[in-house]
PDB file of C-alpha atoms in Angstrom:
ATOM      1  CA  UNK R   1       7.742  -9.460  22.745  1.00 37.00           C
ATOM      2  CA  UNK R   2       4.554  -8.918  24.243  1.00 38.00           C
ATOM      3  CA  UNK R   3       1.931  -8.650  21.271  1.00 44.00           C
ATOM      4  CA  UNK R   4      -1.240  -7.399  23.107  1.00 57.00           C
ATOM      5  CA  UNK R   5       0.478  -4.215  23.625  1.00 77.00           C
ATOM      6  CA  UNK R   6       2.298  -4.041  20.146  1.00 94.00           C
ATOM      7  CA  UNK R   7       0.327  -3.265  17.157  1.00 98.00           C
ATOM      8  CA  UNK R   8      -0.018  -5.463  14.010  1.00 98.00           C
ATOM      9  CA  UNK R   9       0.665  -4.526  11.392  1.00 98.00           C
ATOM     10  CA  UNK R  10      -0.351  -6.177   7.473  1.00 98.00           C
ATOM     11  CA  UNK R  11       1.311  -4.634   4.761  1.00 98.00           C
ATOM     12  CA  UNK R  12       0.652  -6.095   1.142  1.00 98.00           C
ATOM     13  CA  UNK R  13       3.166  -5.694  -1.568  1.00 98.00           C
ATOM     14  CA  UNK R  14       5.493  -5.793   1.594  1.00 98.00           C
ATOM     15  CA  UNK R  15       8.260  -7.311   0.250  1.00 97.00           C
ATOM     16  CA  UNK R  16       9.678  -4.597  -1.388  1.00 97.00           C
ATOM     17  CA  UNK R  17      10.016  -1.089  -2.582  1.00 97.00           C
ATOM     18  CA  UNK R  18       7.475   1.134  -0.892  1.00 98.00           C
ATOM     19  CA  UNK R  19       6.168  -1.868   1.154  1.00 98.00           C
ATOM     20  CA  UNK R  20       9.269  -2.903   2.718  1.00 98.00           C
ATOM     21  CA  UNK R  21      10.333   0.917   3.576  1.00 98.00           C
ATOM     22  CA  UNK R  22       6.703   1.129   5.228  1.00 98.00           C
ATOM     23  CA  UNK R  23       7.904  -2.280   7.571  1.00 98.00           C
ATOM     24  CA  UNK R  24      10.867  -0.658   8.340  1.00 98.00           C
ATOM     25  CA  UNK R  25       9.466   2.720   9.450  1.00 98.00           C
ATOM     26  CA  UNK R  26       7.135   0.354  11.825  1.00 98.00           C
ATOM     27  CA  UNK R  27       9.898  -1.670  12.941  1.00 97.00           C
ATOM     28  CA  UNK R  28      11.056   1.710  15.198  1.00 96.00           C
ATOM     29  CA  UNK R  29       7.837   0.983  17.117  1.00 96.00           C
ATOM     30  CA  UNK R  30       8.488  -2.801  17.559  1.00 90.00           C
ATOM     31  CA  UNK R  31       4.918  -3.622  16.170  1.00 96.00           C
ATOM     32  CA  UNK R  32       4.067  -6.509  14.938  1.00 97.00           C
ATOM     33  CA  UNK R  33       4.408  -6.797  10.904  1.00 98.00           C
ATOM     34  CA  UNK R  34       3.195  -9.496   8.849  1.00 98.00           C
ATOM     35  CA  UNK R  35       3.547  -8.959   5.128  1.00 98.00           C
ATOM     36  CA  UNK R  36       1.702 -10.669   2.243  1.00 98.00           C
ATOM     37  CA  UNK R  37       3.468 -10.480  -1.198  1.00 98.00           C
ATOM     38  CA  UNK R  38       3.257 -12.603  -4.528  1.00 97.00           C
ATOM     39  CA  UNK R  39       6.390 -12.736  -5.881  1.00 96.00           C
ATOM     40  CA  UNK R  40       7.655 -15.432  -7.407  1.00 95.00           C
ATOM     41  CA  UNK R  41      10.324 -16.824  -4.824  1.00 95.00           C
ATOM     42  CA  UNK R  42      11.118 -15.862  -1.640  1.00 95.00           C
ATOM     43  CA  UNK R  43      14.307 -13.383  -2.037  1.00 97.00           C
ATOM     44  CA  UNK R  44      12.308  -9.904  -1.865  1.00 97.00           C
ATOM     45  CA  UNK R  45      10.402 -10.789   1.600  1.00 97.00           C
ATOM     46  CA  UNK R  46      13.823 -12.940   3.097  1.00 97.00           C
ATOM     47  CA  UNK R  47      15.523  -9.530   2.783  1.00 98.00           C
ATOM     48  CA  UNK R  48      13.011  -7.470   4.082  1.00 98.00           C
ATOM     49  CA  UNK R  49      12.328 -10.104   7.397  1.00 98.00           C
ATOM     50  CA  UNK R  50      16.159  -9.788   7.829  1.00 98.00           C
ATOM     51  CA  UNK R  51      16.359  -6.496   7.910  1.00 98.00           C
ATOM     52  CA  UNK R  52      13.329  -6.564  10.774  1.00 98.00           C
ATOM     53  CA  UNK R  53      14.783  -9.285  12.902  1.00 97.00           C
ATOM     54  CA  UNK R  54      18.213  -7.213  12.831  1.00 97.00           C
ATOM     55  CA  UNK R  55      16.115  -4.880  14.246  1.00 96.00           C
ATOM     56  CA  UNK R  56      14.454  -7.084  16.951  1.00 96.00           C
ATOM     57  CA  UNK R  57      11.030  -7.271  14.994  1.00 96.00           C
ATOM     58  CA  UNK R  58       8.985 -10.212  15.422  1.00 90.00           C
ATOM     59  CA  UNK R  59       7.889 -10.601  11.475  1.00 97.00           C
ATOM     60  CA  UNK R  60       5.976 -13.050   9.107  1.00 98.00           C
ATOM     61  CA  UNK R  61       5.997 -13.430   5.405  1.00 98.00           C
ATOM     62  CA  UNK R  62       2.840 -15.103   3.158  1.00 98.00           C
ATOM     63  CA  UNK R  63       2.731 -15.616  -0.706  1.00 98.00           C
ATOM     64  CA  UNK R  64      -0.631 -15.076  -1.402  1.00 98.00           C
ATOM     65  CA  UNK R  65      -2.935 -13.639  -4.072  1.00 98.00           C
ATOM     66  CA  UNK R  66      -4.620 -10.616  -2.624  1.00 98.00           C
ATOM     67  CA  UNK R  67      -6.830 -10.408  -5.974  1.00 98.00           C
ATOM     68  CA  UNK R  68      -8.465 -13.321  -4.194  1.00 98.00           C
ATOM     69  CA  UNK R  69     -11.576 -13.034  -1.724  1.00 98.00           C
ATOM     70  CA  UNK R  70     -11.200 -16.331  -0.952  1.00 98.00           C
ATOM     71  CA  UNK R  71      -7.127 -16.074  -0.237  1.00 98.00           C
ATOM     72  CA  UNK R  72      -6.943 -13.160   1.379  1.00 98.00           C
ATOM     73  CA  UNK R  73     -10.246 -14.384   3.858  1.00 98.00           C
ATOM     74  CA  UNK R  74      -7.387 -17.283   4.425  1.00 98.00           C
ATOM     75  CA  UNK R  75      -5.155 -15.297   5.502  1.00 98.00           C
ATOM     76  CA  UNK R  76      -6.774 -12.498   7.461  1.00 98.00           C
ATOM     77  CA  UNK R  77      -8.718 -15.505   9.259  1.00 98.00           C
ATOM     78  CA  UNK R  78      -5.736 -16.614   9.694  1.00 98.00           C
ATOM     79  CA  UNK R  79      -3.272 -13.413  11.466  1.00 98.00           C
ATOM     80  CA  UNK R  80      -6.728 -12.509  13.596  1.00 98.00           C
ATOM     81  CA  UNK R  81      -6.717 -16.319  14.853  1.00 98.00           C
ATOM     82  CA  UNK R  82      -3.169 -16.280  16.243  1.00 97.00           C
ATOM     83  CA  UNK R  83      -2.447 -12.513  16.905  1.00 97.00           C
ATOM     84  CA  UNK R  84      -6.108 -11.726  17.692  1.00 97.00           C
ATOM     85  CA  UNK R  85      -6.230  -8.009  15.902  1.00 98.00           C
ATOM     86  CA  UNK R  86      -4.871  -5.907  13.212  1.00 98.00           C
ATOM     87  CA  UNK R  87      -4.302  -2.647  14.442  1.00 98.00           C
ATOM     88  CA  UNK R  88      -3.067  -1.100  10.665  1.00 98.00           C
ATOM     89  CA  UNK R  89      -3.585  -2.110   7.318  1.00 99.00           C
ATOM     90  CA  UNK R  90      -1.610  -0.985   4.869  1.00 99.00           C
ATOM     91  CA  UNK R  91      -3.050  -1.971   1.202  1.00 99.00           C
ATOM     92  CA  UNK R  92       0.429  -1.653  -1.299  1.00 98.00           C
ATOM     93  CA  UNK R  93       0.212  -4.543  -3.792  1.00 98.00           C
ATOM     94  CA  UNK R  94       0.139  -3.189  -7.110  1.00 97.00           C
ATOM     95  CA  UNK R  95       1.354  -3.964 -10.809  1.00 96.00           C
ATOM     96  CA  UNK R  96       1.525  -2.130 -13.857  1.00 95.00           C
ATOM     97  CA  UNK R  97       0.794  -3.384 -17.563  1.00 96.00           C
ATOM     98  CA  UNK R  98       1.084  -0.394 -19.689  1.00 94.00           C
ATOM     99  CA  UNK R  99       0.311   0.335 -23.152  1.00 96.00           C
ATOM    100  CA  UNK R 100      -1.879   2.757 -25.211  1.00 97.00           C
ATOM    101  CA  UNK R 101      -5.971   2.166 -24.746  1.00 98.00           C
ATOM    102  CA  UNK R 102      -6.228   0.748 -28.532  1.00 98.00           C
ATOM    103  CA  UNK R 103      -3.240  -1.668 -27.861  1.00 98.00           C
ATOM    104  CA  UNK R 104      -4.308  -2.927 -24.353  1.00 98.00           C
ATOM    105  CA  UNK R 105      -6.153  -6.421 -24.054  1.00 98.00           C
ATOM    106  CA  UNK R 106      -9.205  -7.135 -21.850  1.00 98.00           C
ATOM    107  CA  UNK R 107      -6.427  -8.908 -20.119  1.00 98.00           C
ATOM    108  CA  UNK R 108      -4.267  -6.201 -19.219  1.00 98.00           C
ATOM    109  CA  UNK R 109      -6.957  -4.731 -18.132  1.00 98.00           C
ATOM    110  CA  UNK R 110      -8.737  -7.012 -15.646  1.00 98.00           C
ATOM    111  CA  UNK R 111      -5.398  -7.917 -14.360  1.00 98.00           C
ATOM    112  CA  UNK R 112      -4.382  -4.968 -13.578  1.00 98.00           C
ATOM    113  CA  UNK R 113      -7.828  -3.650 -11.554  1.00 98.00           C
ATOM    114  CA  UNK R 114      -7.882  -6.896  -9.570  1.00 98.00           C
ATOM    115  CA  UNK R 115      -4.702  -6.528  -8.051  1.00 98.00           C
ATOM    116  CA  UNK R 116      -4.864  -2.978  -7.610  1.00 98.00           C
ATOM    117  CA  UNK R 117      -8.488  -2.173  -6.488  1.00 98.00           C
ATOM    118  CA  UNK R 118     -10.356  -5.686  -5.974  1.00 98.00           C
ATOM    119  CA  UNK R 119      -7.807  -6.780  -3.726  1.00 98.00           C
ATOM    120  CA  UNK R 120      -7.958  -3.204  -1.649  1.00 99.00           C
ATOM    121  CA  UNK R 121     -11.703  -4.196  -1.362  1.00 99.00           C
ATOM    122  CA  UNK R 122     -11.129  -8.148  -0.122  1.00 98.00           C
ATOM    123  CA  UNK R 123      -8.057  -6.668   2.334  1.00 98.00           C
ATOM    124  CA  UNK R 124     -10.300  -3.977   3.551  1.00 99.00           C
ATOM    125  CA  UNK R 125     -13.584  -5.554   3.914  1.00 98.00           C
ATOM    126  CA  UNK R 126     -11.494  -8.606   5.514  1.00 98.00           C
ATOM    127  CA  UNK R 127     -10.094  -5.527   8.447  1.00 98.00           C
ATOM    128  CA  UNK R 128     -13.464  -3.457   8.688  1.00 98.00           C
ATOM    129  CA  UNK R 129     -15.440  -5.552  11.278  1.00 98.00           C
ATOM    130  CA  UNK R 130     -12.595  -6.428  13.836  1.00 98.00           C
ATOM    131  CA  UNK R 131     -11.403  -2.889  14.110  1.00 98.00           C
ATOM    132  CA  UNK R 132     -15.466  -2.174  14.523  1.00 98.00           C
ATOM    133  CA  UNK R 133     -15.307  -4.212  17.276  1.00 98.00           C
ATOM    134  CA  UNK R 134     -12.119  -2.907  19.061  1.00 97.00           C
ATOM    135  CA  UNK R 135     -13.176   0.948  18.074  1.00 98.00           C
ATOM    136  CA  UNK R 136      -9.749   1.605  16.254  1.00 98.00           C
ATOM    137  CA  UNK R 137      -7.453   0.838  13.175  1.00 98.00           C
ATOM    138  CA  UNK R 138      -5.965   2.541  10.242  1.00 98.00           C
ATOM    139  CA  UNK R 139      -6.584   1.866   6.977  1.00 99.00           C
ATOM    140  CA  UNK R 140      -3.889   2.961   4.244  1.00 99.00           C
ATOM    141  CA  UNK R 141      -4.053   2.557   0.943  1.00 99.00           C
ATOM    142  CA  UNK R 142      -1.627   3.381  -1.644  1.00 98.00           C
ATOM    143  CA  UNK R 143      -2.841   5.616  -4.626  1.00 98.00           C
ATOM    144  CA  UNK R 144      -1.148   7.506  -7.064  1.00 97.00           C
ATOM    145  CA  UNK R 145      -0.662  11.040  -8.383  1.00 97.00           C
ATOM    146  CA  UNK R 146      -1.919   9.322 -12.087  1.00 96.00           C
ATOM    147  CA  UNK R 147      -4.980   8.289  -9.897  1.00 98.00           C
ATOM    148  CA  UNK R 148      -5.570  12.328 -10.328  1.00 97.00           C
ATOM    149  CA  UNK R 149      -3.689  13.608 -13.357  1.00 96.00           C
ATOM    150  CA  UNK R 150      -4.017  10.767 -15.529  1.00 95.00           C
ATOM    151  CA  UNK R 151      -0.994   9.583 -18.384  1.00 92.00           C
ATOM    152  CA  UNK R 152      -0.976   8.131 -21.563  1.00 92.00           C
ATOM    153  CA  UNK R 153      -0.167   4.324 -21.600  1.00 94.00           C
ATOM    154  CA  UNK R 154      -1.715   3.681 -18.077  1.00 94.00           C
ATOM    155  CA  UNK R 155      -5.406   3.221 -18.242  1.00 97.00           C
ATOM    156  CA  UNK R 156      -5.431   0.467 -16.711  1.00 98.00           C
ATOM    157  CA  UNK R 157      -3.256   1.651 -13.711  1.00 97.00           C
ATOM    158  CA  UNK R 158      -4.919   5.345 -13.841  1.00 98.00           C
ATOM    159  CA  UNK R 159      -8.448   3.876 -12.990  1.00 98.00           C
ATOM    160  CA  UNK R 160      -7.236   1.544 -10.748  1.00 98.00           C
ATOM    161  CA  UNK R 161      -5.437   4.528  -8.451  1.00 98.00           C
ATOM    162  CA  UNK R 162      -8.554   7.105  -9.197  1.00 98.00           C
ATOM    163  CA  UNK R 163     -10.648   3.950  -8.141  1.00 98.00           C
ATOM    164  CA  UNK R 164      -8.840   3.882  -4.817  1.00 99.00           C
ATOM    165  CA  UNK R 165      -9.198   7.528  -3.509  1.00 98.00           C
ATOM    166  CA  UNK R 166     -13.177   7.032  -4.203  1.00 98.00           C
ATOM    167  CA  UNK R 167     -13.247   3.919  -2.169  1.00 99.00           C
ATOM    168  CA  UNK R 168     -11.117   5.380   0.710  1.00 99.00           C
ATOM    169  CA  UNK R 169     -13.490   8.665   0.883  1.00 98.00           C
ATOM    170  CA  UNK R 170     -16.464   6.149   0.966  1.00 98.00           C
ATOM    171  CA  UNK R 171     -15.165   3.845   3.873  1.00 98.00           C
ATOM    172  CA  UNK R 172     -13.796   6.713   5.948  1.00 99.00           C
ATOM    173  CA  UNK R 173     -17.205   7.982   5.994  1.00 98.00           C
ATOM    174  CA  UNK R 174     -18.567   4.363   6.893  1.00 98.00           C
ATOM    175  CA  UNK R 175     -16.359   3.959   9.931  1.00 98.00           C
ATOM    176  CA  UNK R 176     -15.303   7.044  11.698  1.00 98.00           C
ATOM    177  CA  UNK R 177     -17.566   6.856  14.339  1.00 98.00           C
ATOM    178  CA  UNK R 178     -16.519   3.319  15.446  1.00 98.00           C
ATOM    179  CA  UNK R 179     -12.741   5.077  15.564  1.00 98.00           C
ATOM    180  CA  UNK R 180     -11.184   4.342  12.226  1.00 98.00           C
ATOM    181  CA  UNK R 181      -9.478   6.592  10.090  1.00 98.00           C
ATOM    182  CA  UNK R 182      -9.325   5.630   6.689  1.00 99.00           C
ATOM    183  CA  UNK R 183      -6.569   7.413   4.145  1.00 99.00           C
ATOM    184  CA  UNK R 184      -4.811   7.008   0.732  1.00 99.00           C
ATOM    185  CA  UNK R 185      -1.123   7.847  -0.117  1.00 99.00           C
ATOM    186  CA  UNK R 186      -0.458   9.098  -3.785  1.00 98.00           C
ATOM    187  CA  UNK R 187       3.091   8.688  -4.847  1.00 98.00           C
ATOM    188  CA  UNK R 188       4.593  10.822  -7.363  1.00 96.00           C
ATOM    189  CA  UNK R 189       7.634   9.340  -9.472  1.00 94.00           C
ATOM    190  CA  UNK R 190       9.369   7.172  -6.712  1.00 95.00           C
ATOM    191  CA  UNK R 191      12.813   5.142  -6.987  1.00 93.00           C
ATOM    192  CA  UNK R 192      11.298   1.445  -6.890  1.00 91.00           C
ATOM    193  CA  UNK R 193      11.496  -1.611  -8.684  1.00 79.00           C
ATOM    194  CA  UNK R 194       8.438  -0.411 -10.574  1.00 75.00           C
ATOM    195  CA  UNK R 195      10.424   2.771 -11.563  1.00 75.00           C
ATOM    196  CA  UNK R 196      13.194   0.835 -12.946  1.00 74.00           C
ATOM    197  CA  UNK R 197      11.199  -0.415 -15.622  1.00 69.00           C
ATOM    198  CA  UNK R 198      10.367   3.227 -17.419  1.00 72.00           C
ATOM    199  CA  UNK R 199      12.382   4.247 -20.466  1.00 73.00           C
ATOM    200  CA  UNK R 200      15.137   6.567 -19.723  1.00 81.00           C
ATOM    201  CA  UNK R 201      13.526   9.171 -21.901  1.00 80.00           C
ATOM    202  CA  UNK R 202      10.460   8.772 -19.920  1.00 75.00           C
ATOM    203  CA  UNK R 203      12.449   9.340 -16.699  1.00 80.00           C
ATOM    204  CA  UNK R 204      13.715  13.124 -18.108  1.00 85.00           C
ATOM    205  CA  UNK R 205      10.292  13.726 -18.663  1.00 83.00           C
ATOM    206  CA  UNK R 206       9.355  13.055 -15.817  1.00 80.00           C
ATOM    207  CA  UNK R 207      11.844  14.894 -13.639  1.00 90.00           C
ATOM    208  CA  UNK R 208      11.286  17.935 -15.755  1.00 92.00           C
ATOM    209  CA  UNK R 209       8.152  18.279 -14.429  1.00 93.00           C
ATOM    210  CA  UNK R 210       8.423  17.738 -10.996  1.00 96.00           C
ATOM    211  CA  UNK R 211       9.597  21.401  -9.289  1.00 96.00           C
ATOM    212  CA  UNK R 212      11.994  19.431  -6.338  1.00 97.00           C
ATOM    213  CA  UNK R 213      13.603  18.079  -9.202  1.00 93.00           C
ATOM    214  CA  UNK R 214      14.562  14.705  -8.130  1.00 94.00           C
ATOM    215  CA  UNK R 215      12.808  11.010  -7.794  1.00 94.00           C
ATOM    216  CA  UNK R 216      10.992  10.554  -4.403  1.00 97.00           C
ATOM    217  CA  UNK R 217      12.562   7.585  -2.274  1.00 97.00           C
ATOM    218  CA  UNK R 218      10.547   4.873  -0.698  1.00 98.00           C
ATOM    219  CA  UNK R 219      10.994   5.796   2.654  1.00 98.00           C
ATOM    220  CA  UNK R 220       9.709   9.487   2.521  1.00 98.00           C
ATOM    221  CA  UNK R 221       6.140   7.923   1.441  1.00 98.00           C
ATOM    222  CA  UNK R 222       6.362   5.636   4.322  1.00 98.00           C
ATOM    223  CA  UNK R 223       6.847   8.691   7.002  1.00 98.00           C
ATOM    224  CA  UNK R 224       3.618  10.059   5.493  1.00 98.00           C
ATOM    225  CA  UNK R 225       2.310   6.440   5.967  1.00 98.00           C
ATOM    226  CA  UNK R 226       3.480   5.789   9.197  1.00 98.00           C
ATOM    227  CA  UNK R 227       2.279   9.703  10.589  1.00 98.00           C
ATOM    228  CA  UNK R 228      -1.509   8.641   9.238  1.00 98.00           C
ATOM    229  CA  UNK R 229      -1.232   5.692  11.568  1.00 98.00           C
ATOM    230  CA  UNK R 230       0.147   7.556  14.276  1.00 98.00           C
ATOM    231  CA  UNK R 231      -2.024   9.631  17.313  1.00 97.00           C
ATOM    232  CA  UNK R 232      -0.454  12.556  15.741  1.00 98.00           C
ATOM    233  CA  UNK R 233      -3.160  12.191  12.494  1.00 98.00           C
ATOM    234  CA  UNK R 234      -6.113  11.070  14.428  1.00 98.00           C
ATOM    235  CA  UNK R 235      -8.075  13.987  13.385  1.00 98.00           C
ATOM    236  CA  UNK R 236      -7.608  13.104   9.874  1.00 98.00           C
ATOM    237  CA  UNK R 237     -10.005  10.815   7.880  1.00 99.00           C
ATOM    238  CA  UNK R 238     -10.686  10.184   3.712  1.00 98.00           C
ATOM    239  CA  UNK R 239      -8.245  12.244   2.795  1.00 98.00           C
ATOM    240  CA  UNK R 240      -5.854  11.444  -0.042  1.00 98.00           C
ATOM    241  CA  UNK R 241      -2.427  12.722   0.797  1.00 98.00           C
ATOM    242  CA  UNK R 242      -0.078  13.486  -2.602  1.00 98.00           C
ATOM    243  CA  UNK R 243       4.215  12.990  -1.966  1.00 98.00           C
ATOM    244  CA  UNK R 244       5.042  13.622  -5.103  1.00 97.00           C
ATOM    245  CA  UNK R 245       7.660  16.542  -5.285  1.00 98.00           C
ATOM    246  CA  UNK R 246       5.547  19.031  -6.345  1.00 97.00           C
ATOM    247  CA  UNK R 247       4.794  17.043  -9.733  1.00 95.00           C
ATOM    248  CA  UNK R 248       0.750  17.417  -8.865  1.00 96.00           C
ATOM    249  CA  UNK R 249      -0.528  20.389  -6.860  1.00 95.00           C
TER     250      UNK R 249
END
């Protein structure tokens, strides 16, 4: 494959879920994908660069900590050193740690806005000034719709997504004359590993308040990923786009 002409791709949280339907939705394109994840083993990201070399895609997996400056500077060094651009960025990682305000630690807490906002600030930053210099790139970042609505037991999480729709208004405005769009994604209730984890009882709420009346699936948010990215959204800048079912309107 001739990389010059196919575009690179970094997804973080790729692995999985959301992140590895958003490599797959690339793969039609034959871009380039390199994924960053922190799971504990390799089984999540050995699936997911299966699936892409069954499909022809020249793919790379890293473990790293993206709540790191100093790791993800590694590692963006690193793919612009041997590939020589990054033509997308698509910022994914997240975790949750859920409980009530008056039950959650400092801990929790910190945690939790590292790996979901600091690390869209070191992955950003780490993208801004070599898609200056080429006058292009797409910056995606994955929100949520409790980044707008808010819910009870996710602080943490809540200020973390809300922080992320601020941040992707601000850059847009910072780059769109060097010819960078900048965007956020807000999920609603989607079937993921994440997803997995809520209470059944929590689920039935859930669904009775979303009007399509169903879960979302991975690879619908990853079409309204991949259409940001494409030449069809290239009038479209710091917006924050909700697939969510109708759950937030």
């Amino acid at each position: 494959m001739n990389t010059s002409s196919s575009r690179v791709i970094v997804i973080t949280g790729g692995s999985k879920g959301i992140g590895r339907a958003v490599a797959l939705r690339f793969a039609e394109e034959e871009a380039r994908i390199v994924l960053a994840h922190y799971d504990p083993d390799e089984i999540e990201s050995n699936i997911t660069l299966r699936a892409l070399s069954e499909r022809g895609i020249e793919a790379e997996s890293h473990r790293v900590d993206v709540s790191s400056f100093e790791a993800v500077d590694g590692l963006f060094g690193d793919i612009l050193s041997r590939l020589g651009k990054i033509d997308v960025l698509v910022n994914n990682a997240g975790i949750t740690k859920d409980t009530l305000l008056m039950r959650m630690s400092e801990g929790d807490w910190d945690t939790v806005i590292r790996v979901n906002l600091k690390s869209v600030f070191n992955c950003t930053k780490a993208v801004v000034m070599p898609m200056i210099k080429q006058r292009s790139g797409s910056i995606i970042s994955i929100s949520s719709v409790v980044g707008q609505i808010g819910n009870a037991g996710q602080a943490n999480y809540s200020a973390s997504k809300a922080g992320i729709m601020g941040f992707t208004k601000t850059i847009a405005r910072e780059v769109a004359a060097r010819g960078i769009t900048v965007n956020a994604v807000a999920p609603g209730f989607i079937d993921t590993g994440m997803s997995e984890a809520i209470s059944e009882k929590a689920k039935e709420n859930f669904l009775r308040q979303i009007p399509l009346g169903r879960i979302g699936r991975p690879e619908e948010v990853a079409e309204v990923v991949y259409w940001l990215c494409s030449s069809a959204a290239s009038y479209i800048t710091g917006q924050v786009i909700h697939v969510n079912g109708g759950l937030y309107m």
